[in-house]
Amino acid sequence: MSRTVTAPRRAPVRVHPLRAEALRGFAPWAGLAVLVATAGLLAAGADRWQGGWAETRAELHAVLLVVLPLAAAAGCRQGGRERRRRTEELWGTATRGPLARFLASALPVAAWTTAGYATAAAGALLATWPYARGDGPGPELLPADAVAVAAAAVAGQVVGRLVPRRPAAPLLAACGYAALGLASRADAGAGRALNPALPVPEDLVPVVWQPVAATVWVAGLAAAAVLAYAARRRYTALLPLAAATAAGALLVQGGAGLWHTDPVGERQVCDTSTTPQICVNARYGDLLPQVRNALSGVTGRLEGVRNLPVRFEDRPGAPRPGEAELPLLTPMGRSFVRGGLTDPEQYAWEAVAALQGRGDCGGPSDPRVSRADDAVANLLAPGPAQEHFDALDARGDEAARAGLRERRAARARLASMPADERRAWLTRYFATAGDCDPDGVPAL
């Protein structure tokens, strides 16, 4: 008689609720939404930041104005899920406590939204790396920004539990965006320092403790809200609330001391082989060969000419005595995009205008000075800029056409001078650079 052998039953595999929430449901879609929104905002303004580490850092921080309300709305939608599904009573019979149930639902959304932002940030840093021309990446703000995204998602879930209505999520996003925008205004007072999406200028870097205080501020508020809502002993919310209050007080009292000028931006990288010398900001030190090539026509034609500035400089503020200011490279997106000069001829033309130094005279200039300035600009940096103004005058009235004829005659006289005579004339001309008195300008 045969005997039937029964195989032992396998114990059922239990999937942890946190894992189930993280791999299925709404949380991955929330992360994807944050990734797409962040990447879209960054791509739309890529000309402004792709090519400068400081600009990339500032742009990644600036997109929090949209990302934080979006993360909060995602958490809010997740928080109202049980009411929409009518499963609140079923959840109430679970063996786990309310805090564990809350975290099982909230943490996956917080993790996925943070991952979406972090992935977009990593992509932006990789996109900047091939074009960066000077200073190194500055990740000081990224950890605090990532924590702010997670805190917004968790706090949004608390709101969703308290107000489990479908319009709550979009309304929370709209109110959050408006609140962050208003708190970013210059007239918002000392409370601006508490804004996790406060715009940061490219030339500033935070002091060492500022990101730590900002992290404690946003994380402490979110933790206090969670404990006050879901903890069995709600008074435990006082501990993170006290930490957030202390961090917030440090941020408010810090004021302008929370940031200091980037020391790299105060240094210059110079090429001393030309006259004038050419110096660019150390943040874009690797751009010096491009700038030198763009100005090669100017410096070559000025060889042997005296009374010139010692150097072109590229630093914040007015140029020092004996210096001329280079055309501005920043803000990015105009003359400087993705590590390169967009229009070297226009750049050289603007540099010559800085050499002439008559921008502060104001009012209509003497016709003799205007002709001399135009002839020098045409000699040193001919290009589309002057052609544009010539075309406008050629289509103008009789006075404009007559002025154009006089300017062209002056250009021809300067260009036809023997080299020694032209150098002597330019030496006398540059002795009047920055002088608004027309009497000293040599005639043409």
Short mmCIF file of C-alpha atoms in Angstrom, two decimals:
data_model
loop_
_atom_site.label_atom_id
_atom_site.label_comp_id
_atom_site.label_asym_id
_atom_site.label_seq_id
_atom_site.Cartn_x
_atom_site.Cartn_y
_atom_site.Cartn_z
CA MET A 1 0.00 0.00 0.00
CA SER A 2 1.54 3.32 -1.16
CA ARG A 3 1.84 6.30 1.12
CA THR A 4 1.31 9.90 -0.05
CA VAL A 5 4.02 12.31 1.03
CA THR A 6 2.81 15.84 1.53
CA ALA A 7 5.36 18.61 0.90
CA PRO A 8 5.74 21.03 3.77
CA ARG A 9 3.99 24.34 3.27
CA ARG A 10 6.08 27.42 2.78
CA ALA A 11 5.54 30.20 5.23
CA PRO A 12 3.81 33.14 3.58
CA VAL A 13 6.15 35.97 2.64
CA ARG A 14 5.22 39.10 4.50
CA VAL A 15 5.88 42.34 2.70
CA HIS A 16 6.58 45.27 4.98
CA PRO A 17 3.97 48.03 4.49
CA LEU A 18 6.72 50.60 3.98
CA ARG A 19 8.14 48.61 1.09
CA ALA A 20 4.73 48.15 -0.48
CA GLU A 21 4.02 51.88 -0.25
CA ALA A 22 7.44 52.73 -1.70
CA LEU A 23 7.21 50.44 -4.71
CA ARG A 24 3.55 50.79 -5.63
CA GLY A 25 0.90 53.40 -5.51
CA PHE A 26 1.22 57.17 -5.56
CA ALA A 27 4.72 57.75 -4.13
CA PRO A 28 6.75 56.88 -7.28
CA TRP A 29 4.48 59.08 -9.37
CA ALA A 30 5.00 61.95 -6.94
CA GLY A 31 8.76 61.55 -7.30
CA LEU A 32 8.44 61.52 -11.08
CA ALA A 33 6.35 64.70 -10.98
CA VAL A 34 9.00 66.48 -8.92
CA LEU A 35 11.74 65.22 -11.24
CA VAL A 36 9.93 66.41 -14.37
CA ALA A 37 9.03 69.79 -12.84
CA THR A 38 12.57 70.42 -11.59
CA ALA A 39 14.21 69.28 -14.82
CA GLY A 40 11.77 71.36 -16.88
CA LEU A 41 12.44 74.52 -14.89
CA LEU A 42 16.19 73.99 -15.11
CA ALA A 43 16.10 73.25 -18.83
CA ALA A 44 14.00 76.34 -19.55
CA GLY A 45 16.69 78.59 -18.06
CA ALA A 46 19.78 76.55 -18.95
CA ASP A 47 21.47 79.55 -20.59
CA ARG A 48 21.49 81.30 -17.21
CA TRP A 49 23.38 78.62 -15.29
CA GLN A 50 24.95 75.94 -17.50
CA GLY A 51 28.61 76.92 -17.46
CA GLY A 52 29.01 78.33 -13.95
CA TRP A 53 29.08 76.38 -10.71
CA ALA A 54 27.81 79.30 -8.65
CA GLU A 55 24.99 79.93 -11.12
CA THR A 56 24.02 76.26 -11.04
CA ARG A 57 23.96 76.25 -7.24
CA ALA A 58 21.79 79.37 -7.19
CA GLU A 59 19.39 77.96 -9.81
CA LEU A 60 19.00 74.65 -7.98
CA HIS A 61 18.08 76.59 -4.86
CA ALA A 62 15.74 78.93 -6.72
CA VAL A 63 13.58 76.10 -8.15
CA LEU A 64 12.53 75.28 -4.59
CA LEU A 65 9.97 78.05 -5.02
CA VAL A 66 8.03 75.55 -7.17
CA VAL A 67 9.35 72.23 -5.87
CA LEU A 68 8.41 72.77 -2.21
CA PRO A 69 4.71 73.54 -2.90
CA LEU A 70 4.62 70.60 -5.31
CA ALA A 71 6.07 68.23 -2.69
CA ALA A 72 3.64 69.56 -0.09
CA ALA A 73 0.72 69.00 -2.48
CA ALA A 74 1.89 65.42 -3.13
CA GLY A 75 2.01 64.73 0.60
CA CYS A 76 -1.40 66.33 1.07
CA ARG A 77 -2.94 64.12 -1.60
CA GLN A 78 -1.41 61.05 0.03
CA GLY A 79 -2.66 62.15 3.44
CA GLY A 80 -6.29 62.31 2.32
CA ARG A 81 -6.17 58.89 0.70
CA GLU A 82 -7.95 56.95 3.47
CA ARG A 83 -10.85 59.37 3.59
CA ARG A 84 -11.27 59.20 -0.18
CA ARG A 85 -11.13 55.39 -0.09
CA ARG A 86 -13.40 55.22 2.95
CA THR A 87 -10.90 52.95 4.72
CA GLU A 88 -10.37 55.05 7.85
CA GLU A 89 -12.23 52.63 10.11
CA LEU A 90 -10.29 49.69 8.65
CA TRP A 91 -6.98 51.42 9.34
CA GLY A 92 -8.16 52.11 12.87
CA THR A 93 -8.29 48.36 13.57
CA ALA A 94 -4.62 47.80 12.61
CA THR A 95 -2.23 46.63 15.29
CA ARG A 96 0.31 49.33 14.54
CA GLY A 97 -0.04 52.65 16.28
CA PRO A 98 -1.12 55.86 14.51
CA LEU A 99 2.45 57.18 14.25
CA ALA A 100 3.72 53.99 12.58
CA ARG A 101 0.77 54.02 10.18
CA PHE A 102 1.40 57.68 9.37
CA LEU A 103 5.10 57.14 8.70
CA ALA A 104 4.40 54.09 6.53
CA SER A 105 2.33 56.33 4.30
CA ALA A 106 4.36 59.55 4.54
CA LEU A 107 7.97 58.39 4.28
CA PRO A 108 7.70 56.86 0.78
CA VAL A 109 6.30 60.10 -0.64
CA ALA A 110 8.98 62.11 1.13
CA ALA A 111 11.70 59.77 -0.12
CA TRP A 112 10.48 59.74 -3.71
CA THR A 113 10.00 63.51 -3.97
CA THR A 114 13.45 64.07 -2.47
CA ALA A 115 14.91 61.54 -4.89
CA GLY A 116 13.24 63.35 -7.79
CA TYR A 117 14.79 66.65 -6.79
CA ALA A 118 18.18 65.07 -6.07
CA THR A 119 18.20 63.34 -9.46
CA ALA A 120 17.46 66.59 -11.27
CA ALA A 121 20.15 68.35 -9.22
CA ALA A 122 22.71 65.67 -10.10
CA GLY A 123 21.79 66.05 -13.76
CA ALA A 124 22.28 69.83 -13.56
CA LEU A 125 25.71 69.42 -11.99
CA LEU A 126 26.71 66.94 -14.68
CA ALA A 127 25.42 69.32 -17.36
CA THR A 128 27.53 72.16 -15.95
CA TRP A 129 30.75 70.16 -15.57
CA PRO A 130 31.84 70.19 -19.27
CA TYR A 131 31.36 73.97 -19.54
CA ALA A 132 32.59 75.25 -16.16
CA ARG A 133 35.45 77.71 -16.59
CA GLY A 134 36.79 78.45 -13.14
CA ASP A 135 35.59 77.74 -9.61
CA GLY A 136 34.49 74.32 -8.41
CA PRO A 137 31.01 73.01 -7.55
CA GLY A 138 29.50 74.36 -4.36
CA PRO A 139 27.16 71.75 -2.86
CA GLU A 140 26.72 73.59 0.46
CA LEU A 141 23.01 74.19 -0.04
CA LEU A 142 21.98 70.89 -1.61
CA PRO A 143 21.63 68.79 1.59
CA ALA A 144 19.49 71.45 3.27
CA ASP A 145 17.41 71.86 0.11
CA ALA A 146 16.81 68.10 -0.11
CA VAL A 147 15.71 68.00 3.54
CA ALA A 148 13.36 70.91 2.85
CA VAL A 149 11.70 68.93 0.05
CA ALA A 150 11.22 65.92 2.34
CA ALA A 151 9.90 68.13 5.15
CA ALA A 152 7.40 69.77 2.79
CA ALA A 153 6.08 66.38 1.72
CA VAL A 154 5.69 65.19 5.33
CA ALA A 155 4.06 68.43 6.47
CA GLY A 156 1.73 68.26 3.47
CA GLN A 157 0.63 64.80 4.57
CA VAL A 158 -0.35 66.18 7.96
CA VAL A 159 -2.48 68.80 6.21
CA GLY A 160 -4.01 66.07 4.05
CA ARG A 161 -4.98 64.09 7.14
CA LEU A 162 -6.55 67.14 8.76
CA VAL A 163 -8.30 68.38 5.60
CA PRO A 164 -8.99 65.23 3.54
CA ARG A 165 -10.68 66.97 0.62
CA ARG A 166 -9.68 66.76 -3.03
CA PRO A 167 -9.19 70.54 -3.49
CA ALA A 168 -6.85 70.62 -0.47
CA ALA A 169 -3.73 69.59 -2.41
CA PRO A 170 -3.91 72.20 -5.22
CA LEU A 171 -4.95 74.88 -2.72
CA LEU A 172 -1.99 74.01 -0.50
CA ALA A 173 0.36 74.23 -3.49
CA ALA A 174 -1.02 77.63 -4.52
CA CYS A 175 -0.88 79.03 -0.98
CA GLY A 176 2.63 77.66 -0.45
CA TYR A 177 3.87 79.21 -3.69
CA ALA A 178 2.36 82.57 -2.77
CA ALA A 179 3.76 82.46 0.76
CA LEU A 180 7.28 81.59 -0.39
CA GLY A 181 7.15 84.27 -3.07
CA LEU A 182 6.03 86.96 -0.63
CA ALA A 183 8.64 85.89 1.92
CA SER A 184 11.34 86.29 -0.74
CA ARG A 185 10.65 89.99 -1.25
CA ALA A 186 13.26 92.43 -0.06
CA ASP A 187 10.73 94.19 2.19
CA ALA A 188 9.77 90.98 4.00
CA GLY A 189 12.05 91.88 6.92
CA ALA A 190 14.25 89.63 9.01
CA GLY A 191 11.83 86.74 8.50
CA ARG A 192 13.20 86.33 4.96
CA ALA A 193 15.99 84.23 6.47
CA LEU A 194 13.42 81.59 7.46
CA ASN A 195 12.34 81.09 3.85
CA PRO A 196 13.87 77.81 2.59
CA ALA A 197 13.46 79.03 -1.00
CA LEU A 198 15.05 82.45 -0.49
CA PRO A 199 16.97 83.42 -3.67
CA VAL A 200 20.75 83.36 -3.23
CA PRO A 201 23.00 85.63 -5.35
CA GLU A 202 25.71 83.83 -7.29
CA ASP A 203 28.54 85.74 -5.64
CA LEU A 204 27.54 84.76 -2.09
CA VAL A 205 28.21 81.54 -0.18
CA PRO A 206 26.71 80.53 3.17
CA VAL A 207 28.66 80.51 6.40
CA VAL A 208 29.44 77.03 7.71
CA TRP A 209 26.53 76.77 10.12
CA GLN A 210 23.81 78.28 7.92
CA PRO A 211 22.85 75.05 6.06
CA VAL A 212 22.82 73.18 9.38
CA ALA A 213 20.49 75.73 10.96
CA ALA A 214 18.26 75.72 7.87
CA THR A 215 18.05 71.92 8.01
CA VAL A 216 17.10 71.90 11.70
CA TRP A 217 14.55 74.65 11.08
CA VAL A 218 12.55 72.86 8.37
CA ALA A 219 13.04 69.32 9.72
CA GLY A 220 12.11 70.39 13.25
CA LEU A 221 8.86 72.01 12.12
CA ALA A 222 7.87 68.96 10.08
CA ALA A 223 8.72 66.56 12.92
CA ALA A 224 6.78 68.67 15.42
CA ALA A 225 3.72 68.65 13.15
CA VAL A 226 3.89 64.86 12.75
CA LEU A 227 4.28 64.18 16.47
CA ALA A 228 1.55 66.64 17.39
CA TYR A 229 -0.80 64.85 15.00
CA ALA A 230 0.07 61.15 15.32
CA ALA A 231 2.14 60.50 18.45
CA ARG A 232 0.54 58.84 21.47
CA ARG A 233 2.32 61.32 23.72
CA ARG A 234 1.85 64.52 21.80
CA TYR A 235 3.97 66.55 24.17
CA THR A 236 6.99 64.91 22.50
CA ALA A 237 6.42 67.43 19.69
CA LEU A 238 7.88 70.07 21.98
CA LEU A 239 11.41 68.74 21.50
CA PRO A 240 11.66 69.18 17.71
CA LEU A 241 9.66 72.40 18.01
CA ALA A 242 12.22 73.76 20.47
CA ALA A 243 15.05 72.77 18.12
CA ALA A 244 13.30 74.45 15.19
CA THR A 245 12.71 77.58 17.26
CA ALA A 246 16.37 77.79 18.26
CA ALA A 247 17.51 77.28 14.65
CA GLY A 248 15.02 79.85 13.42
CA ALA A 249 16.25 82.37 15.97
CA LEU A 250 19.82 81.84 14.77
CA LEU A 251 18.75 82.39 11.17
CA VAL A 252 16.82 85.57 11.97
CA GLN A 253 19.55 87.04 14.16
CA GLY A 254 22.23 86.11 11.63
CA GLY A 255 20.76 88.47 9.05
CA ALA A 256 23.30 89.48 6.42
CA GLY A 257 25.96 87.55 8.34
CA LEU A 258 24.50 84.28 7.06
CA TRP A 259 26.29 84.87 3.75
CA HIS A 260 29.68 86.16 2.74
CA THR A 261 31.24 87.04 -0.58
CA ASP A 262 32.78 84.13 -2.40
CA PRO A 263 36.55 84.70 -2.08
CA VAL A 264 37.11 83.14 -5.50
CA GLY A 265 35.05 85.92 -7.07
CA GLU A 266 37.29 88.58 -5.56
CA ARG A 267 40.44 87.26 -7.27
CA GLN A 268 41.60 88.04 -10.80
CA VAL A 269 43.37 85.87 -13.33
CA CYS A 270 45.51 88.04 -15.63
CA ASP A 271 47.38 87.91 -18.92
CA THR A 272 50.24 90.38 -18.60
CA SER A 273 51.54 89.91 -22.15
CA THR A 274 49.18 92.53 -23.62
CA THR A 275 48.75 96.29 -23.21
CA PRO A 276 46.46 96.87 -21.45
CA GLN A 277 46.73 93.66 -19.45
CA ILE A 278 43.61 91.51 -19.47
CA CYS A 279 42.22 90.19 -16.18
CA VAL A 280 39.08 88.13 -15.71
CA ASN A 281 37.28 87.04 -12.57
CA ALA A 282 38.79 83.88 -11.12
CA ARG A 283 35.34 82.25 -11.22
CA TYR A 284 35.81 82.16 -15.00
CA GLY A 285 39.59 81.93 -15.10
CA ASP A 286 39.63 79.35 -17.90
CA LEU A 287 37.78 81.85 -20.09
CA LEU A 288 40.86 84.10 -20.24
CA PRO A 289 42.14 82.72 -23.61
CA GLN A 290 38.76 83.45 -25.22
CA VAL A 291 38.71 86.98 -23.84
CA ARG A 292 42.29 87.58 -24.96
CA ASN A 293 41.46 86.39 -28.47
CA ALA A 294 38.34 88.57 -28.59
CA LEU A 295 40.44 91.62 -27.63
CA SER A 296 43.46 90.72 -29.73
CA GLY A 297 42.49 93.23 -32.42
CA VAL A 298 42.16 95.98 -29.84
CA THR A 299 45.43 95.31 -28.01
CA GLY A 300 47.30 94.74 -31.27
CA ARG A 301 46.29 98.14 -32.69
CA LEU A 302 47.19 99.84 -29.41
CA GLU A 303 50.78 98.60 -29.41
CA GLY A 304 53.08 101.54 -28.72
CA VAL A 305 50.25 103.84 -27.60
CA ARG A 306 50.67 105.55 -24.23
CA ASN A 307 48.20 106.91 -21.66
CA LEU A 308 46.31 103.61 -21.66
CA PRO A 309 44.89 101.95 -18.54
CA VAL A 310 47.23 99.40 -17.01
CA ARG A 311 44.70 96.60 -17.30
CA PHE A 312 41.18 95.53 -18.06
CA GLU A 313 39.61 94.25 -14.84
CA ASP A 314 36.58 92.09 -14.10
CA ARG A 315 35.56 92.51 -10.47
CA PRO A 316 32.48 93.87 -8.68
CA GLY A 317 32.27 97.63 -8.31
CA ALA A 318 33.81 100.52 -10.19
CA PRO A 319 37.29 100.12 -11.72
CA ARG A 320 40.26 101.43 -9.77
CA PRO A 321 42.47 104.24 -11.06
CA GLY A 322 44.50 103.05 -14.02
CA GLU A 323 42.00 100.28 -14.86
CA ALA A 324 39.18 99.84 -17.37
CA GLU A 325 36.24 97.55 -16.78
CA LEU A 326 35.74 94.56 -19.02
CA PRO A 327 32.25 94.03 -20.43
CA LEU A 328 30.17 92.11 -17.94
CA LEU A 329 30.19 88.34 -18.32
CA THR A 330 27.34 87.97 -15.85
CA PRO A 331 24.48 87.46 -15.59
CA MET A 332 24.87 84.48 -17.88
CA GLY A 333 22.64 84.12 -20.87
CA ARG A 334 23.70 87.15 -22.89
CA SER A 335 27.40 87.56 -23.70
CA PHE A 336 28.50 84.39 -21.87
CA VAL A 337 26.65 81.11 -22.44
CA ARG A 338 27.84 77.56 -21.70
CA GLY A 339 31.46 78.47 -21.16
CA GLY A 340 31.90 80.66 -24.23
CA LEU A 341 31.54 84.22 -25.49
CA THR A 342 28.48 84.45 -27.73
CA ASP A 343 29.64 87.50 -29.75
CA PRO A 344 33.38 88.30 -29.54
CA GLU A 345 33.02 91.32 -31.87
CA GLN A 346 30.34 92.92 -29.69
CA TYR A 347 32.44 92.12 -26.63
CA ALA A 348 35.46 93.91 -28.12
CA TRP A 349 33.30 96.92 -29.08
CA GLU A 350 32.02 97.24 -25.51
CA ALA A 351 35.58 96.94 -24.18
CA VAL A 352 36.66 99.87 -26.36
CA ALA A 353 33.76 101.93 -25.00
CA ALA A 354 35.10 101.21 -21.50
CA LEU A 355 38.56 102.37 -22.59
CA GLN A 356 37.11 105.65 -23.83
CA GLY A 357 35.39 106.10 -20.47
CA ARG A 358 32.82 108.75 -21.39
CA GLY A 359 29.75 106.87 -20.21
CA ASP A 360 29.35 109.06 -17.11
CA CYS A 361 29.45 112.43 -18.86
CA GLY A 362 25.72 112.52 -19.55
CA GLY A 363 23.91 114.84 -21.91
CA PRO A 364 24.66 115.37 -25.60
CA SER A 365 28.36 115.18 -26.40
CA ASP A 366 30.34 117.64 -28.50
CA PRO A 367 30.25 116.64 -32.22
CA ARG A 368 34.04 116.69 -32.37
CA VAL A 369 34.26 114.27 -29.43
CA SER A 370 31.58 112.04 -30.94
CA ARG A 371 33.48 111.84 -34.23
CA ALA A 372 36.75 111.05 -32.45
CA ASP A 373 35.14 108.37 -30.26
CA ASP A 374 33.43 106.80 -33.28
CA ALA A 375 36.65 106.78 -35.31
CA VAL A 376 38.61 105.13 -32.49
CA ALA A 377 35.91 102.51 -31.96
CA ASN A 378 35.83 101.79 -35.70
CA LEU A 379 39.62 101.47 -35.80
CA LEU A 380 39.97 99.22 -32.74
CA ALA A 381 36.81 97.10 -32.89
CA PRO A 382 34.88 97.36 -36.17
CA GLY A 383 31.85 95.16 -36.28
CA PRO A 384 28.08 94.75 -36.49
CA ALA A 385 27.36 97.22 -33.68
CA GLN A 386 28.61 100.21 -35.66
CA GLU A 387 27.14 98.88 -38.88
CA HIS A 388 23.76 98.80 -37.15
CA PHE A 389 23.98 102.45 -36.07
CA ASP A 390 25.26 103.46 -39.51
CA ALA A 391 22.28 101.77 -41.15
CA LEU A 392 19.88 103.62 -38.86
CA ASP A 393 21.46 106.99 -39.70
CA ALA A 394 21.51 106.17 -43.41
CA ARG A 395 17.71 105.80 -43.27
CA GLY A 396 17.26 108.89 -41.10
CA ASP A 397 16.72 112.55 -41.90
CA GLU A 398 19.20 114.87 -43.54
CA ALA A 399 20.92 115.74 -40.25
CA ALA A 400 21.48 112.05 -39.45
CA ARG A 401 22.86 111.38 -42.93
CA ALA A 402 25.16 114.38 -42.70
CA GLY A 403 26.45 113.19 -39.34
CA LEU A 404 27.12 109.76 -40.85
CA ARG A 405 29.13 111.30 -43.70
CA GLU A 406 31.24 113.27 -41.20
CA ARG A 407 31.89 110.19 -39.08
CA ARG A 408 32.94 108.14 -42.08
CA ALA A 409 35.31 110.88 -43.18
CA ALA A 410 36.86 110.98 -39.68
CA ARG A 411 37.27 107.20 -39.72
CA ALA A 412 39.02 107.37 -43.07
CA ARG A 413 41.40 110.10 -41.88
CA LEU A 414 42.40 108.13 -38.78
CA ALA A 415 42.83 104.87 -40.72
CA SER A 416 44.96 106.55 -43.41
CA MET A 417 47.43 108.12 -40.98
CA PRO A 418 50.98 106.75 -40.99
CA ALA A 419 51.53 104.35 -38.10
CA ASP A 420 53.72 106.72 -36.06
CA GLU A 421 51.33 109.63 -36.53
CA ARG A 422 48.34 107.46 -35.60
CA ARG A 423 50.08 106.23 -32.40
CA ALA A 424 50.84 109.84 -31.45
CA TRP A 425 47.25 110.87 -32.11
CA LEU A 426 45.90 107.94 -30.07
CA THR A 427 48.32 108.80 -27.23
CA ARG A 428 46.85 112.34 -27.10
CA TYR A 429 43.33 110.94 -27.43
CA PHE A 430 43.63 108.45 -24.54
CA ALA A 431 45.04 111.18 -22.33
CA THR A 432 41.48 112.55 -22.37
CA ALA A 433 39.76 109.23 -21.62
CA GLY A 434 37.10 109.72 -18.96
CA ASP A 435 37.32 113.53 -19.35
CA CYS A 436 34.05 115.24 -20.24
CA ASP A 437 35.80 118.44 -21.38
CA PRO A 438 35.85 118.40 -25.20
CA ASP A 439 38.71 120.94 -25.52
CA GLY A 440 41.49 118.39 -24.93
CA VAL A 441 40.26 115.82 -27.46
CA PRO A 442 42.40 115.95 -30.60
CA ALA A 443 40.46 116.77 -33.75
CA LEU A 444 40.10 114.63 -36.84
#
